[in-house]
Each structure stands twice: as C-alpha cells, then as structure tokens.
C-alpha cells in the first residue's frame, strides 16, 4: 500500500526525516523522524505521524537550510504545502497553504 518517498537530514544532521505515500487517495501517507548518532546511524525512531492525505505523487519533506526548527511537506493530491515546527523532538503542523493548480506541491525549496 505504500511507496517510500523522500529522506532528508535536519540542518544539524542530528535528525533524519522520511516520508511515505499511499498508493490510494483514501489512505494517508506518513512522515517519520529518527534521531541519529554522532556517526549518522539511526539511534531511535521518534515519531511516525500520518499526513493529511496520501501525498499523491509527492509527500516530499524538506527541512529548512538554516535551522532544525522548520520543515515543509508537499502534497500534490490536494495541492498543498504544510509547514511543521520541530521542537524538543515534537513535530507539530503549524500552517497549510492550498493551491488548486494541477501538479502543484511536488517539491519545496527553502530560500533565505
């Protein structure tokens, strides 16, 4: 039912974020966070949270380039971009922007 999608390191390289997408629009995808050791090995899984939709063809996670605090998650099933706050190993959704344009939401790029 699932396909792996994107893995990304946090700015500090202390955390790994990974997403999966569902093969069905009626089943949610997931975003996971892992703590990494000083040599980059996975120490433990911190969370496994469902995403609002299957993610469509994307469900891509993109941590910001200058801090561990913010992540973006794309959703091309409904055409959205979500912003998450990462704080003390808690991942919370803080904003969602929907753009009803075919193909919107395949990737997110941070710009400072």
mmCIF file of C-alpha atoms in Angstrom:
data_model
loop_
_atom_site.group_PDB
_atom_site.id
_atom_site.type_symbol
_atom_site.label_atom_id
_atom_site.label_comp_id
_atom_site.label_asym_id
_atom_site.label_seq_id
_atom_site.Cartn_x
_atom_site.Cartn_y
_atom_site.Cartn_z
ATOM 1 C CA UNK A 1 0.000 0.000 0.000
ATOM 2 C CA UNK A 2 2.947 2.394 0.433
ATOM 3 C CA UNK A 3 5.886 3.754 -1.505
ATOM 4 C CA UNK A 4 8.852 5.435 0.092
ATOM 5 C CA UNK A 5 9.387 8.982 -0.985
ATOM 6 C CA UNK A 6 11.922 11.418 0.446
ATOM 7 C CA UNK A 7 14.555 11.294 3.196
ATOM 8 C CA UNK A 8 16.304 14.436 4.409
ATOM 9 C CA UNK A 9 18.696 15.352 7.200
ATOM 10 C CA UNK A 10 17.939 18.254 9.507
ATOM 11 C CA UNK A 11 20.232 21.288 9.389
ATOM 12 C CA UNK A 12 22.292 19.963 12.334
ATOM 13 C CA UNK A 13 22.339 16.402 10.874
ATOM 14 C CA UNK A 14 21.059 15.140 14.254
ATOM 15 C CA UNK A 15 17.710 14.043 12.781
ATOM 16 C CA UNK A 16 16.510 12.210 9.689
ATOM 17 C CA UNK A 17 13.022 12.857 8.322
ATOM 18 C CA UNK A 18 11.400 10.408 5.912
ATOM 19 C CA UNK A 19 8.033 10.192 4.193
ATOM 20 C CA UNK A 20 5.957 7.522 2.508
ATOM 21 C CA UNK A 21 2.983 7.918 0.182
ATOM 22 C CA UNK A 22 -0.037 5.715 -0.117
ATOM 23 C CA UNK A 23 -0.999 4.004 -3.365
ATOM 24 C CA UNK A 24 -4.621 5.000 -2.697
ATOM 25 C CA UNK A 25 -6.038 8.517 -2.276
ATOM 26 C CA UNK A 26 -8.264 7.142 0.510
ATOM 27 C CA UNK A 27 -5.287 6.093 2.711
ATOM 28 C CA UNK A 28 -2.955 8.593 4.381
ATOM 29 C CA UNK A 29 0.794 8.722 3.927
ATOM 30 C CA UNK A 30 3.296 9.116 6.781
ATOM 31 C CA UNK A 31 6.143 11.295 7.977
ATOM 32 C CA UNK A 32 8.720 9.858 10.380
ATOM 33 C CA UNK A 33 11.553 11.345 12.405
ATOM 34 C CA UNK A 34 14.641 9.481 13.582
ATOM 35 C CA UNK A 35 17.408 10.532 15.983
ATOM 36 C CA UNK A 36 20.893 9.931 14.615
ATOM 37 C CA UNK A 37 24.112 9.081 16.423
ATOM 38 C CA UNK A 38 27.279 11.163 16.032
ATOM 39 C CA UNK A 39 28.358 8.834 13.179
ATOM 40 C CA UNK A 40 24.997 9.047 11.385
ATOM 41 C CA UNK A 41 23.467 5.718 12.432
ATOM 42 C CA UNK A 42 19.794 5.653 13.433
ATOM 43 C CA UNK A 43 19.584 5.622 17.244
ATOM 44 C CA UNK A 44 15.799 5.559 17.551
ATOM 45 C CA UNK A 45 12.538 6.399 15.857
ATOM 46 C CA UNK A 46 10.956 9.475 17.430
ATOM 47 C CA UNK A 47 7.615 9.638 15.648
ATOM 48 C CA UNK A 48 5.531 8.222 12.830
ATOM 49 C CA UNK A 49 2.725 10.655 12.012
ATOM 50 C CA UNK A 50 0.038 10.297 9.337
ATOM 51 C CA UNK A 51 -0.050 13.039 6.728
ATOM 52 C CA UNK A 52 -3.391 14.723 5.889
ATOM 53 C CA UNK A 53 -3.694 12.884 2.549
ATOM 54 C CA UNK A 54 -1.973 10.079 0.674
ATOM 55 C CA UNK A 55 0.527 12.658 -0.573
ATOM 56 C CA UNK A 56 -0.286 11.835 -4.179
ATOM 57 C CA UNK A 57 2.887 11.658 -6.254
ATOM 58 C CA UNK A 58 4.950 13.619 -3.771
ATOM 59 C CA UNK A 59 4.582 13.815 0.063
ATOM 60 C CA UNK A 60 8.100 15.252 -0.019
ATOM 61 C CA UNK A 61 9.679 16.564 3.180
ATOM 62 C CA UNK A 62 12.099 19.499 3.063
ATOM 63 C CA UNK A 63 13.788 20.717 6.266
ATOM 64 C CA UNK A 64 14.860 24.367 6.156
ATOM 65 C CA UNK A 65 18.504 25.137 5.404
ATOM 66 C CA UNK A 66 19.346 27.324 8.418
ATOM 67 C CA UNK A 67 17.653 25.689 11.435
ATOM 68 C CA UNK A 68 16.284 22.389 12.758
ATOM 69 C CA UNK A 69 13.061 24.175 13.718
ATOM 70 C CA UNK A 70 11.099 24.168 10.437
ATOM 71 C CA UNK A 71 10.088 21.595 7.816
ATOM 72 C CA UNK A 72 7.920 21.794 4.724
ATOM 73 C CA UNK A 73 5.782 18.906 3.468
ATOM 74 C CA UNK A 74 4.307 18.924 -0.029
ATOM 75 C CA UNK A 75 1.018 17.320 -1.045
ATOM 76 C CA UNK A 76 0.091 17.137 -4.692
ATOM 77 C CA UNK A 77 -3.078 15.074 -4.053
ATOM 78 C CA UNK A 78 -4.915 18.213 -2.889
ATOM 79 C CA UNK A 79 -2.279 20.761 -3.956
ATOM 80 C CA UNK A 80 -0.890 21.886 -0.645
ATOM 81 C CA UNK A 81 2.188 22.877 1.266
ATOM 82 C CA UNK A 82 2.359 22.354 5.016
ATOM 83 C CA UNK A 83 4.808 23.874 7.464
ATOM 84 C CA UNK A 84 5.812 21.910 10.559
ATOM 85 C CA UNK A 85 7.637 23.078 13.669
ATOM 86 C CA UNK A 86 10.189 20.674 15.169
ATOM 87 C CA UNK A 87 10.660 21.470 18.849
ATOM 88 C CA UNK A 88 12.175 19.223 21.542
ATOM 89 C CA UNK A 89 11.567 16.179 19.325
ATOM 90 C CA UNK A 90 7.898 17.039 18.776
ATOM 91 C CA UNK A 91 6.648 17.545 15.215
ATOM 92 C CA UNK A 92 3.647 19.862 15.009
ATOM 93 C CA UNK A 93 1.807 21.166 11.962
ATOM 94 C CA UNK A 94 1.525 24.968 12.164
ATOM 95 C CA UNK A 95 0.328 26.068 8.707
ATOM 96 C CA UNK A 96 -1.149 24.828 5.439
ATOM 97 C CA UNK A 97 -1.338 26.657 2.130
ATOM 98 C CA UNK A 98 -3.545 25.155 -0.579
ATOM 99 C CA UNK A 99 -3.008 25.906 -4.246
ATOM 100 C CA UNK A 100 -5.541 24.269 -6.572
ATOM 101 C CA UNK A 101 -3.222 24.039 -9.553
ATOM 102 C CA UNK A 102 -2.589 20.668 -11.256
ATOM 103 C CA UNK A 103 0.850 19.377 -10.341
ATOM 104 C CA UNK A 104 1.420 21.889 -7.522
ATOM 105 C CA UNK A 105 3.202 20.595 -4.475
ATOM 106 C CA UNK A 106 5.752 18.171 -5.865
ATOM 107 C CA UNK A 107 8.789 19.746 -4.128
ATOM 108 C CA UNK A 108 9.591 22.530 -1.678
ATOM 109 C CA UNK A 109 12.712 24.683 -1.685
ATOM 110 C CA UNK A 110 13.649 26.962 1.228
ATOM 111 C CA UNK A 111 15.002 30.390 0.381
ATOM 112 C CA UNK A 112 16.619 32.760 2.852
#
